[in-house]
mmCIF file of C-alpha atoms and ligand atoms in Angstrom:
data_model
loop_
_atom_site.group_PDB
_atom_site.id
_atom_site.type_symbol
_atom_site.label_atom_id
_atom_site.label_comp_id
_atom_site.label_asym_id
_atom_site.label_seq_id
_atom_site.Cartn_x
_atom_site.Cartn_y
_atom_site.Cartn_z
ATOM 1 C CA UNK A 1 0.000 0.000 0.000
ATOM 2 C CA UNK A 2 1.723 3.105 -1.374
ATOM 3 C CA UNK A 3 -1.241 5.496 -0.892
ATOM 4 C CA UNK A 4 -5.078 5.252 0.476
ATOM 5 C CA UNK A 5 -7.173 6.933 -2.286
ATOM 6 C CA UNK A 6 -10.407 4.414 -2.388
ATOM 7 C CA UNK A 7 -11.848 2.405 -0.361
ATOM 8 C CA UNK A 8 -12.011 -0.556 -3.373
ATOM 9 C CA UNK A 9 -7.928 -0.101 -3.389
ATOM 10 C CA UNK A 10 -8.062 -2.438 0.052
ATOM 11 C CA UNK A 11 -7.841 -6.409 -0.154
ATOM 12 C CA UNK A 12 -9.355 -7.980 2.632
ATOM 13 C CA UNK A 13 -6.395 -8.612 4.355
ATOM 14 C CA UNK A 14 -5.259 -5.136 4.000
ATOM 15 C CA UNK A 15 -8.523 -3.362 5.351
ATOM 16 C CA UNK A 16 -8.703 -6.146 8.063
ATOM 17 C CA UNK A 17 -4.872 -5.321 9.046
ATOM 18 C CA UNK A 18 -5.691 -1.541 9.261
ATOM 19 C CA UNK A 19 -8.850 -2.473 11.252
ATOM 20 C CA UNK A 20 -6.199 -4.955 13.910
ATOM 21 C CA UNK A 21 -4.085 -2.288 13.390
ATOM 22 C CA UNK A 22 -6.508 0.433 14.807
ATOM 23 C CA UNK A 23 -7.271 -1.823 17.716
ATOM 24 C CA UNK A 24 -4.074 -1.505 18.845
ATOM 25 C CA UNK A 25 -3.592 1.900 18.784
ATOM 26 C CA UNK A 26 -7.018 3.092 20.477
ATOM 27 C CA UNK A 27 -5.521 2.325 23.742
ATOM 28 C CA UNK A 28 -3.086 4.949 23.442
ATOM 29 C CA UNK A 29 -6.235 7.330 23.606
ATOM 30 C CA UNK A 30 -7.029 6.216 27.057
ATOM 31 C CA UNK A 31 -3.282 6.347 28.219
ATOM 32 C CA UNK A 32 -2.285 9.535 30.078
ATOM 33 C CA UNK A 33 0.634 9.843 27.810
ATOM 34 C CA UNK A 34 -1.186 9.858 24.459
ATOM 35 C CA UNK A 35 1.848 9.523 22.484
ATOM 36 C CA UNK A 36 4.255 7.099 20.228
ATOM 37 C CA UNK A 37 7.882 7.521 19.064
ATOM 38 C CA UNK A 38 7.180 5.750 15.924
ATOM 39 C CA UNK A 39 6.506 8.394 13.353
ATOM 40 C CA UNK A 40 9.695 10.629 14.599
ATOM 41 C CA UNK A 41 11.327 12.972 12.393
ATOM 42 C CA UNK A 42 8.436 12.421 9.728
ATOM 43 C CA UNK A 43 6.355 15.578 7.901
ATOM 44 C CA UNK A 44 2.573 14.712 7.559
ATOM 45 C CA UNK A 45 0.571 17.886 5.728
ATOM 46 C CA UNK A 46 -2.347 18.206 6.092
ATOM 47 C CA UNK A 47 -4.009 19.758 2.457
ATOM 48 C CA UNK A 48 -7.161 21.066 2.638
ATOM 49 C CA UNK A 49 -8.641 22.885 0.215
ATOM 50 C CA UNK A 50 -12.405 22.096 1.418
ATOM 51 C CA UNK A 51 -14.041 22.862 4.988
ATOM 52 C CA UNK A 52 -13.769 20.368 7.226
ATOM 53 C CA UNK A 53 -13.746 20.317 11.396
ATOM 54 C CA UNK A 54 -13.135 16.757 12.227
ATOM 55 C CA UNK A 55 -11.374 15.065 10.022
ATOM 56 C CA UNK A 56 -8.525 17.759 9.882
ATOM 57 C CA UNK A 57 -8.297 17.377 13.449
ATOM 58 C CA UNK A 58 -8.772 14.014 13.680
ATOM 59 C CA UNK A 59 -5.713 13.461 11.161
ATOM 60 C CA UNK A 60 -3.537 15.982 12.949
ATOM 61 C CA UNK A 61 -4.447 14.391 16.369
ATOM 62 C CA UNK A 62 -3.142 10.949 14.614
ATOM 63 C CA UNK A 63 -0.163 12.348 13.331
ATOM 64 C CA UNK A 64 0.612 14.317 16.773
ATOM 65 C CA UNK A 65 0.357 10.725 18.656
ATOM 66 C CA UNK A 66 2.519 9.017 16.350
ATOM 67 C CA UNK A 67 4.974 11.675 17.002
ATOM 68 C CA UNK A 68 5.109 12.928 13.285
ATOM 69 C CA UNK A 69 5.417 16.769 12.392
ATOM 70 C CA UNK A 70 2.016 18.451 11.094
ATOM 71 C CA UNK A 71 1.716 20.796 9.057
ATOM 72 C CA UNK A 72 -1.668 22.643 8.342
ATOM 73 C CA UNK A 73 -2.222 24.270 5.202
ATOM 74 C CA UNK A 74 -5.833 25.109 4.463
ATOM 75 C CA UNK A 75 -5.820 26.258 0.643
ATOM 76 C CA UNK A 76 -9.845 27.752 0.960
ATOM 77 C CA UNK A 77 -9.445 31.132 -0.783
ATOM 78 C CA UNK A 78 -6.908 30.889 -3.561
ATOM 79 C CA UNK A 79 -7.277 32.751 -6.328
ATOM 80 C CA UNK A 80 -4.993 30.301 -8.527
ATOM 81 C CA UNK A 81 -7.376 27.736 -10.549
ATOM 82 C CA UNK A 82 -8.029 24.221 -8.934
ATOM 83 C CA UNK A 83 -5.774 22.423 -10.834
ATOM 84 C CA UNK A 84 -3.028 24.916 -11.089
ATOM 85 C CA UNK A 85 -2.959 25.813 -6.974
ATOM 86 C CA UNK A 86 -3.185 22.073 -6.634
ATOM 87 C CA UNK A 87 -0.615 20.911 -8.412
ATOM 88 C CA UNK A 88 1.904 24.406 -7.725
ATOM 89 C CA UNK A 89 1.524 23.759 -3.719
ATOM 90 C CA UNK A 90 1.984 20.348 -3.820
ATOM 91 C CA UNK A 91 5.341 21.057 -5.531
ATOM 92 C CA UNK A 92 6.056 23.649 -2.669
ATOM 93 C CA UNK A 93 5.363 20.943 0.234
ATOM 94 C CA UNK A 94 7.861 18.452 -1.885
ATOM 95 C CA UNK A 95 10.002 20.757 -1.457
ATOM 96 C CA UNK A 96 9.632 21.018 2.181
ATOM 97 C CA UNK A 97 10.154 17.088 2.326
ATOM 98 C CA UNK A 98 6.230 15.924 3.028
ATOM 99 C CA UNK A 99 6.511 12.167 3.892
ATOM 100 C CA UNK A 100 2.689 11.863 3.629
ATOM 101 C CA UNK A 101 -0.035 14.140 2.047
ATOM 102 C CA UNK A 102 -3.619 14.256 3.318
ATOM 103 C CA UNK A 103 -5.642 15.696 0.807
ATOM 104 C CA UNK A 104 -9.126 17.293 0.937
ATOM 105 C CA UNK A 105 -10.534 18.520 -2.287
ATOM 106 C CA UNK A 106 -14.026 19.920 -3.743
ATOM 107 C CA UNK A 107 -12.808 17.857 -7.166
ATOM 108 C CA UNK A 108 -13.725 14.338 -7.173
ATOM 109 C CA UNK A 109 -10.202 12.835 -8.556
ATOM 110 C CA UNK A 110 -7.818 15.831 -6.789
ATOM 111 C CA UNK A 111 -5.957 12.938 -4.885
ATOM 112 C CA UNK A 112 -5.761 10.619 -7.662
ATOM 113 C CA UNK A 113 -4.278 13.272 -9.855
ATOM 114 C CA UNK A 114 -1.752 14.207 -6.862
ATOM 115 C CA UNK A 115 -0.676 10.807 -6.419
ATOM 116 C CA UNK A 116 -0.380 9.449 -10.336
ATOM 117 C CA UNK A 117 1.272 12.754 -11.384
ATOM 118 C CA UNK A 118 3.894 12.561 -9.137
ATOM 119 C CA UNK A 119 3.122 15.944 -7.958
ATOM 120 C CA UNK A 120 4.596 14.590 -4.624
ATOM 121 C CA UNK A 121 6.826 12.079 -3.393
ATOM 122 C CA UNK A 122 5.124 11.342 -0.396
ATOM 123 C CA UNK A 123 1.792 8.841 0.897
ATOM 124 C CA UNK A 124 -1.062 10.192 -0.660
ATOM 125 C CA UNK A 125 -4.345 9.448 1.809
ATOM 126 C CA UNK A 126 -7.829 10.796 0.431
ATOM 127 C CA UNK A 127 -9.586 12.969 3.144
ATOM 128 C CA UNK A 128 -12.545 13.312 0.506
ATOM 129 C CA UNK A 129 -12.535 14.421 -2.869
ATOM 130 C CA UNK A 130 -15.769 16.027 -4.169
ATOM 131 C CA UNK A 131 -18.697 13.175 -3.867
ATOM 132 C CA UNK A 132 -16.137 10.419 -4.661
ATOM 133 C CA UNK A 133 -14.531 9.083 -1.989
ATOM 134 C CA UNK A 134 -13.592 9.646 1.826
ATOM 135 C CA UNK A 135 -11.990 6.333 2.394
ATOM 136 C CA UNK A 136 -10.910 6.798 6.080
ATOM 137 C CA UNK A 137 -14.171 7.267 6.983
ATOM 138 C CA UNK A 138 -15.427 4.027 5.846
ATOM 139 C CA UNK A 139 -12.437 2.553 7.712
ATOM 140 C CA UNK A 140 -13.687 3.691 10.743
ATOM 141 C CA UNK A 141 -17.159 3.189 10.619
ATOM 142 C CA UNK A 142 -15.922 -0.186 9.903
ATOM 143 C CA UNK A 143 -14.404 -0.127 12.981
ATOM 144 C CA UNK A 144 -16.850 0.555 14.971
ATOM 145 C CA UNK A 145 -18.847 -1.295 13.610
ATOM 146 C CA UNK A 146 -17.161 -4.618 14.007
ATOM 147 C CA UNK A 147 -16.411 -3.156 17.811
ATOM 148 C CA UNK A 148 -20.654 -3.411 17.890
ATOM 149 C CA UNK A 149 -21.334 -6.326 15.948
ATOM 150 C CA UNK A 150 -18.246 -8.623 15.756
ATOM 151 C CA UNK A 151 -18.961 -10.675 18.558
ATOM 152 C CA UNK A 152 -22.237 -11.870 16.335
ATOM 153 C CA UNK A 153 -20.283 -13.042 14.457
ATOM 154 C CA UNK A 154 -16.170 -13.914 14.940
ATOM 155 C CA UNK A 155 -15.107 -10.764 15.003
ATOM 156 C CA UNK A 156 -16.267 -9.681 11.297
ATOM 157 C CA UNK A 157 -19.035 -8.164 9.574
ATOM 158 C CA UNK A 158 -19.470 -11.221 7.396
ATOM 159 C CA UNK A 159 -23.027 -11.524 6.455
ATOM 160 C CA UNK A 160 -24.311 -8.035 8.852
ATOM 161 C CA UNK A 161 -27.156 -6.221 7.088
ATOM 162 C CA UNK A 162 -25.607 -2.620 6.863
ATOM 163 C CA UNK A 163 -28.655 0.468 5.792
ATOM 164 C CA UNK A 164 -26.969 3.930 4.402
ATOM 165 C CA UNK A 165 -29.961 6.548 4.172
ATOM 166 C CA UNK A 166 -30.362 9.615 2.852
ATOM 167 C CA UNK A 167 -28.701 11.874 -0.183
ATOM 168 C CA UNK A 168 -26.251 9.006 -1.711
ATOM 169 C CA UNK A 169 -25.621 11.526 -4.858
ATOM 170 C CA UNK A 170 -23.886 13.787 -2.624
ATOM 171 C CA UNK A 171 -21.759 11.185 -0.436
ATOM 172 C CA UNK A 172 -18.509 10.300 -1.006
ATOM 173 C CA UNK A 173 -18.797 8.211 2.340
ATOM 174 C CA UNK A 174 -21.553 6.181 0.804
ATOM 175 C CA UNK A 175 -19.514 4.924 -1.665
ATOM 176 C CA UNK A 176 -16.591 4.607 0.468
ATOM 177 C CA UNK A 177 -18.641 2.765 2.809
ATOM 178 C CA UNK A 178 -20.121 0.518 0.130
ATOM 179 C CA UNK A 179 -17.050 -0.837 -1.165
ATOM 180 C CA UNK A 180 -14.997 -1.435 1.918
ATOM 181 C CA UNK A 181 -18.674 -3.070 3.408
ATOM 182 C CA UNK A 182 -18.359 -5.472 0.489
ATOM 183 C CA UNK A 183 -14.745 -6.306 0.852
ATOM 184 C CA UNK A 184 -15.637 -7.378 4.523
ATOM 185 C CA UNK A 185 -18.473 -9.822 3.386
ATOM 186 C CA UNK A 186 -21.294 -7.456 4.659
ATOM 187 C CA UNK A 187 -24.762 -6.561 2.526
ATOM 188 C CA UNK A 188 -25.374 -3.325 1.887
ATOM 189 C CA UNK A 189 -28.372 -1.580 1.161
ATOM 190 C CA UNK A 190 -28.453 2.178 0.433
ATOM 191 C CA UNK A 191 -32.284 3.727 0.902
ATOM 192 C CA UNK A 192 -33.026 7.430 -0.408
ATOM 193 C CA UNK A 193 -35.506 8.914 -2.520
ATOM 194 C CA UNK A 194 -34.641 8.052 -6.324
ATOM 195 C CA UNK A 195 -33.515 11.786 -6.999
ATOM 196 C CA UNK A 196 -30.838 11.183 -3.973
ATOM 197 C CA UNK A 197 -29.218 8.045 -5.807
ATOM 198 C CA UNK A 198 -26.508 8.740 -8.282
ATOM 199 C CA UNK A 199 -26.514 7.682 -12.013
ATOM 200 C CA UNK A 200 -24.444 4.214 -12.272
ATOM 201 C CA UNK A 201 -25.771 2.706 -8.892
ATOM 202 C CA UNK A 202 -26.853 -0.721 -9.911
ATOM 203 C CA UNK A 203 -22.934 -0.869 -10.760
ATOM 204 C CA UNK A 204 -22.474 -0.488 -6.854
ATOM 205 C CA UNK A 205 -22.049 -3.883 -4.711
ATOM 206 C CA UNK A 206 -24.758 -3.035 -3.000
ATOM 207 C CA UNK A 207 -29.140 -2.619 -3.279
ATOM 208 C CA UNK A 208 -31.259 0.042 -2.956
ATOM 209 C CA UNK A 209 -34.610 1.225 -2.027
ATOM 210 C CA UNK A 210 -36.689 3.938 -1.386
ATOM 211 C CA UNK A 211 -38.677 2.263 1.660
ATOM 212 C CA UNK A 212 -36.814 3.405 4.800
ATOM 213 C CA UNK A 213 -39.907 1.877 6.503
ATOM 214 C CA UNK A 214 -39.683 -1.423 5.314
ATOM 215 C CA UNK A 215 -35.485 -2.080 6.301
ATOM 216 C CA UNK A 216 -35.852 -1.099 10.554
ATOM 217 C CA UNK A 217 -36.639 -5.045 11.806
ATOM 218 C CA UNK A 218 -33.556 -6.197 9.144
ATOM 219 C CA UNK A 219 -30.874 -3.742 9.740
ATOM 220 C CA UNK A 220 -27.865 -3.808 11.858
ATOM 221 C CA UNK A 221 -27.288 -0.606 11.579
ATOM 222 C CA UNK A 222 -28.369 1.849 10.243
ATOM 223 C CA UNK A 223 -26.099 4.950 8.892
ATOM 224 C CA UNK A 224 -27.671 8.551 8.380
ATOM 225 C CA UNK A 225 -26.365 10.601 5.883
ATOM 226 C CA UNK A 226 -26.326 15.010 5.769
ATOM 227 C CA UNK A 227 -28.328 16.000 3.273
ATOM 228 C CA UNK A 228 -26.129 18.122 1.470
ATOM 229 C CA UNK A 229 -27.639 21.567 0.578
ATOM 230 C CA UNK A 230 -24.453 23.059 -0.010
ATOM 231 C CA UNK A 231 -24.049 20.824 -3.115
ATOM 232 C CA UNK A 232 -27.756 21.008 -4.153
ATOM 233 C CA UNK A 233 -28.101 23.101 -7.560
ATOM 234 C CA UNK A 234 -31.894 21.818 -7.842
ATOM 235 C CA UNK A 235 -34.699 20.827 -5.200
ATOM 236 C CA UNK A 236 -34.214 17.283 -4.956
ATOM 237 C CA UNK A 237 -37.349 16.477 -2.684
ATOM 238 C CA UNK A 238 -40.685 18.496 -1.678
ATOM 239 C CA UNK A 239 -39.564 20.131 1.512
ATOM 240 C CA UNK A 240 -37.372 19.725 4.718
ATOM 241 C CA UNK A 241 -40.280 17.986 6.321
ATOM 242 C CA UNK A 242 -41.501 15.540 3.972
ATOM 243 C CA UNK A 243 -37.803 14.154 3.377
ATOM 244 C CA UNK A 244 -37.698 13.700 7.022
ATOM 245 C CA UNK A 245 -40.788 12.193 7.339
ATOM 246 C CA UNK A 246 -40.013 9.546 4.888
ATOM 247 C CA UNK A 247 -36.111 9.364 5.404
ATOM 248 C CA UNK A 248 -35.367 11.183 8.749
ATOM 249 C CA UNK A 249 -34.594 8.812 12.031
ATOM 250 C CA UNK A 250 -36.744 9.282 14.422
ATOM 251 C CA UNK A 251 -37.582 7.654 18.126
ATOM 252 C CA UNK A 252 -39.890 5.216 16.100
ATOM 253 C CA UNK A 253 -38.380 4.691 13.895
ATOM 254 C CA UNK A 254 -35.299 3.318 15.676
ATOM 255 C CA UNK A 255 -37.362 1.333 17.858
ATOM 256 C CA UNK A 256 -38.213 -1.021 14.978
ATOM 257 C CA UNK A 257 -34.568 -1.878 15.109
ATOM 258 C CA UNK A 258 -32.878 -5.558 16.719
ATOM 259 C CA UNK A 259 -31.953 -5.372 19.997
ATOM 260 C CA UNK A 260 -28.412 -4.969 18.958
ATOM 261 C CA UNK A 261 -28.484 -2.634 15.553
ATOM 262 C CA UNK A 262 -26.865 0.747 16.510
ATOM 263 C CA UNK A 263 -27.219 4.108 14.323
ATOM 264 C CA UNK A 264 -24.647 5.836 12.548
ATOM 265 C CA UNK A 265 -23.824 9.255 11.051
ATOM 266 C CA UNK A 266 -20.739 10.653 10.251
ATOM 267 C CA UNK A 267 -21.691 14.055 10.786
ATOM 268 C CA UNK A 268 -21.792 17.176 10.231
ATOM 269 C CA UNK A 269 -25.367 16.230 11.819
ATOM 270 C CA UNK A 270 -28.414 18.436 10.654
ATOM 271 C CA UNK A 271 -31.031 17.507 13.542
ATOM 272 C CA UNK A 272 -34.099 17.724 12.507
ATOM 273 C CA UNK A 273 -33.762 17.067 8.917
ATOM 274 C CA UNK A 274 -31.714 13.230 8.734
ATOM 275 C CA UNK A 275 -31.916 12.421 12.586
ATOM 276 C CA UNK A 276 -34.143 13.698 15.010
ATOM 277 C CA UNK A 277 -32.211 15.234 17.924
ATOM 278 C CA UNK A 278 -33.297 12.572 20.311
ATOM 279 C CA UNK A 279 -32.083 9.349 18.203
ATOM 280 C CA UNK A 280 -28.673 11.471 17.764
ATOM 281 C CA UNK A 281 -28.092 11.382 21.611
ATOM 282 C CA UNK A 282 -29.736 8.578 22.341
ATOM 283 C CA UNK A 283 -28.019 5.505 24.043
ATOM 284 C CA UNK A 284 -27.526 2.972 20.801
ATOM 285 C CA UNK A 285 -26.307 6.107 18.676
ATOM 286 C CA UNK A 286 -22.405 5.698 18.020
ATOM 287 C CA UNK A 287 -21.880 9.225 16.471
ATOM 288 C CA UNK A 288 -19.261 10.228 18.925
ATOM 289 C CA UNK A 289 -17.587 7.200 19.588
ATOM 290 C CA UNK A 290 -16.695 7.132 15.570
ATOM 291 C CA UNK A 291 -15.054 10.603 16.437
ATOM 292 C CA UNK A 292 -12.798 8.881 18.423
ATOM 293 C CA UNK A 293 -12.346 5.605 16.671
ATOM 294 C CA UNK A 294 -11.378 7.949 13.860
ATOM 295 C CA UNK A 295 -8.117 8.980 15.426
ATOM 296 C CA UNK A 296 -7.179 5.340 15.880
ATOM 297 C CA UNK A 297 -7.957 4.516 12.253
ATOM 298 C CA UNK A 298 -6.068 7.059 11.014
ATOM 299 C CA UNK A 299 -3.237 6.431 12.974
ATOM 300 C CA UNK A 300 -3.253 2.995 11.995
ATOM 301 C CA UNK A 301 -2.732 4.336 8.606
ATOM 302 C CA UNK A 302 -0.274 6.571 9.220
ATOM 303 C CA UNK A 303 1.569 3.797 10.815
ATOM 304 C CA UNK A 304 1.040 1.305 7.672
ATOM 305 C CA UNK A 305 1.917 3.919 5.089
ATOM 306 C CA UNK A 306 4.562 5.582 6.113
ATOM 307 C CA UNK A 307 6.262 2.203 7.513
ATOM 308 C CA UNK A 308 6.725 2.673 11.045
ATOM 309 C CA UNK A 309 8.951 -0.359 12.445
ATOM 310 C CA UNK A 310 6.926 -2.421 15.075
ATOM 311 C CA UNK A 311 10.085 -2.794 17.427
ATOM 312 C CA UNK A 312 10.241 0.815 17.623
ATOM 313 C CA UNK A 313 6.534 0.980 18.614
ATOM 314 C CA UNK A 314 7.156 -1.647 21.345
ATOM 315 C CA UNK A 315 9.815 0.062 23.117
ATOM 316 C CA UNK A 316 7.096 2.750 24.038
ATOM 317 C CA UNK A 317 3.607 1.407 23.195
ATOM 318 C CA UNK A 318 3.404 -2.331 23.411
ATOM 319 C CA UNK A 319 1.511 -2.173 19.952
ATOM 320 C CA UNK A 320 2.481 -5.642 18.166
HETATM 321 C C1 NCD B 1 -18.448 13.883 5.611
HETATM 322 C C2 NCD B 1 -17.665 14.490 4.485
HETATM 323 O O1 NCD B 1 -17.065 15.554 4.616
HETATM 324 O O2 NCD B 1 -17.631 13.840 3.456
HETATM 325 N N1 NCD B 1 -18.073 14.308 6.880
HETATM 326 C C3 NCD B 1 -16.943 13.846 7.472
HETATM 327 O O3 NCD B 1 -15.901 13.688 6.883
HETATM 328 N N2 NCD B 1 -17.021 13.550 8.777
HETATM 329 C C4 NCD B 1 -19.891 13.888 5.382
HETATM 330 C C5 NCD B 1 -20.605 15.207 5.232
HETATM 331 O O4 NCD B 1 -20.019 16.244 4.975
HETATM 332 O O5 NCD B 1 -21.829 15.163 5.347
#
């Protein structure tokens, strides 16, 4: 693995080592000392040319605990064209030595075109690129999912019933989701009103419906996506309250679901619309335990990319 740009890139055994991987390295969170040696002397940048709160900090928090340098640049308000001011500062942080580049970009593709054109030397990991792909976020939702449901089932999510709702065509973690989900064994099935569900789905491994109703008693969790206004050009449904009447989560919803199913979002969280503010803090709802998984995960792939040497992580952290 010489970059993470899509979540289909992963083998089995490679998701399921970063997933091991990640196991590992989530006790460091709950050690005083929150810290590793391993990625020493190492230049992570952080390159994001799209808003983001979490998973900028959740990537620098990674780096931070692996001991690696960080550098934030946040590109929002160049003048330069995309492609131009892409490629021009990742030449700059070559230049400056960047042994991995975490890239966040409103171009599906940005990353690819990073990576493939050599623009820099270093990892390239996909933080989102338009509504491609965000493939660390799959990764941990996968995590915490098999944290949930493994014990159901040996430690996998072999045969779990997995239900993505809500505006697809926006999502690049949909589609992350979907492919890593497959690549584990699990089914997925993506509900949304048929204006919400990109061109080219039946291609996805993965079905679809527009019946949230009809998946509650068969999911084992269920994920709740943003609707997206910001990327909306058109009115994709009637109104705020008849999308969340049909596809919104709400106490009743959620009581329909097993025992065991817990909900999912990987927020930015509009209450109200997707999830009703009492399912988001409600007791089976995972939302902020993927925050924290998330640092893990990416750590894990800091760690895998960039080669950190497992004696050096024992002297220190007891991780293999
Ligand atoms: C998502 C994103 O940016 O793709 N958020 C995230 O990374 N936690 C989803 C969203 O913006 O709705």
């Amino acid at each position: 693995m010489t970059h993470l740009l899509s979540a289909g890139d992963l083998s089995r055994d490679e998701a399921v080592r970063i997933l091991d991987t990640a196991e590992e390295l989530l006790s460091v969170a709950s050690r005083p000392i929150k810290k590793l040696p391993t990625l020493r002397g190492r230049t992570v940048v952080n390159l994001f040319f799209e808003d983001s709160t979490r998973t900028r900090i959740s990537f620098e928090a990674a780096a931070k605990r692996l001991s690696a340098d960080v550098i934030n640049f946040s590109a929002k308000g160049s003048s330069v064209s995309k492609g131009e001011s892409l490629k021009d500062t990742a030449l700059t942080l070559q230049a400056m030595g960047a042994d991995a580049v975490i890239v966040r970009h409103q171009n599906s593709g940005a990353p690819h075109r990073l990576a493939h054109a050599k623009w820099t030397q270093g990892a390239v990991i996909n933080a989102g690129d338009g509504t491609h792909e965000h493939p660390t976020q799959a990764l941990l939702d996968a995590f915490t999912m098999r944290r949930h449901l493994g014990h159901l089932n040996d430690g996998g999510l072999e045969g779990r019933n997995i239900t993505i709702v809500g505006d697809v065509l926006h999502s690049r973690v949909a589609r992350s989701n979907a492919l890593l989900l497959d690549t584990l064994g699990a089914h997925v099935t993506l509900v949304a009103p048929p204006t919400l569900l990109p061109v080219g789905v039946d291609r996805w491994p993965v079905e679809t419906s527009y019946d949230l109703d009809s998946m509650m008693e068969k999911s084992d969790v269920v994920m709740m996506l943003r609707v997206q206004q910001e990327r909306m050009n058109a009115a994709f449904f009637p109104s705020a309250r008849e999308y969340s009447r049909r596809y919104g989560l709400d106490t009743a919803r959620m009581n329909r679901l097993p025992e065991h199913a817990i909900v999912m979002h990987p927020g930015p969280m509009n209450r109200g619309m997707e999830i009703s503010a009492d399912v988001a803090d409600h007791a089976r709802s995972v939302i902020v335990e993927q925050v924290t998984n998330g640092v893990a995960v990416r750590m894990a792939v800091l760690y895998l990319l960039l080669g950190g040497s497992a004696e050096e992580t024992t002297d220190e952290g007891e991780t293999e």
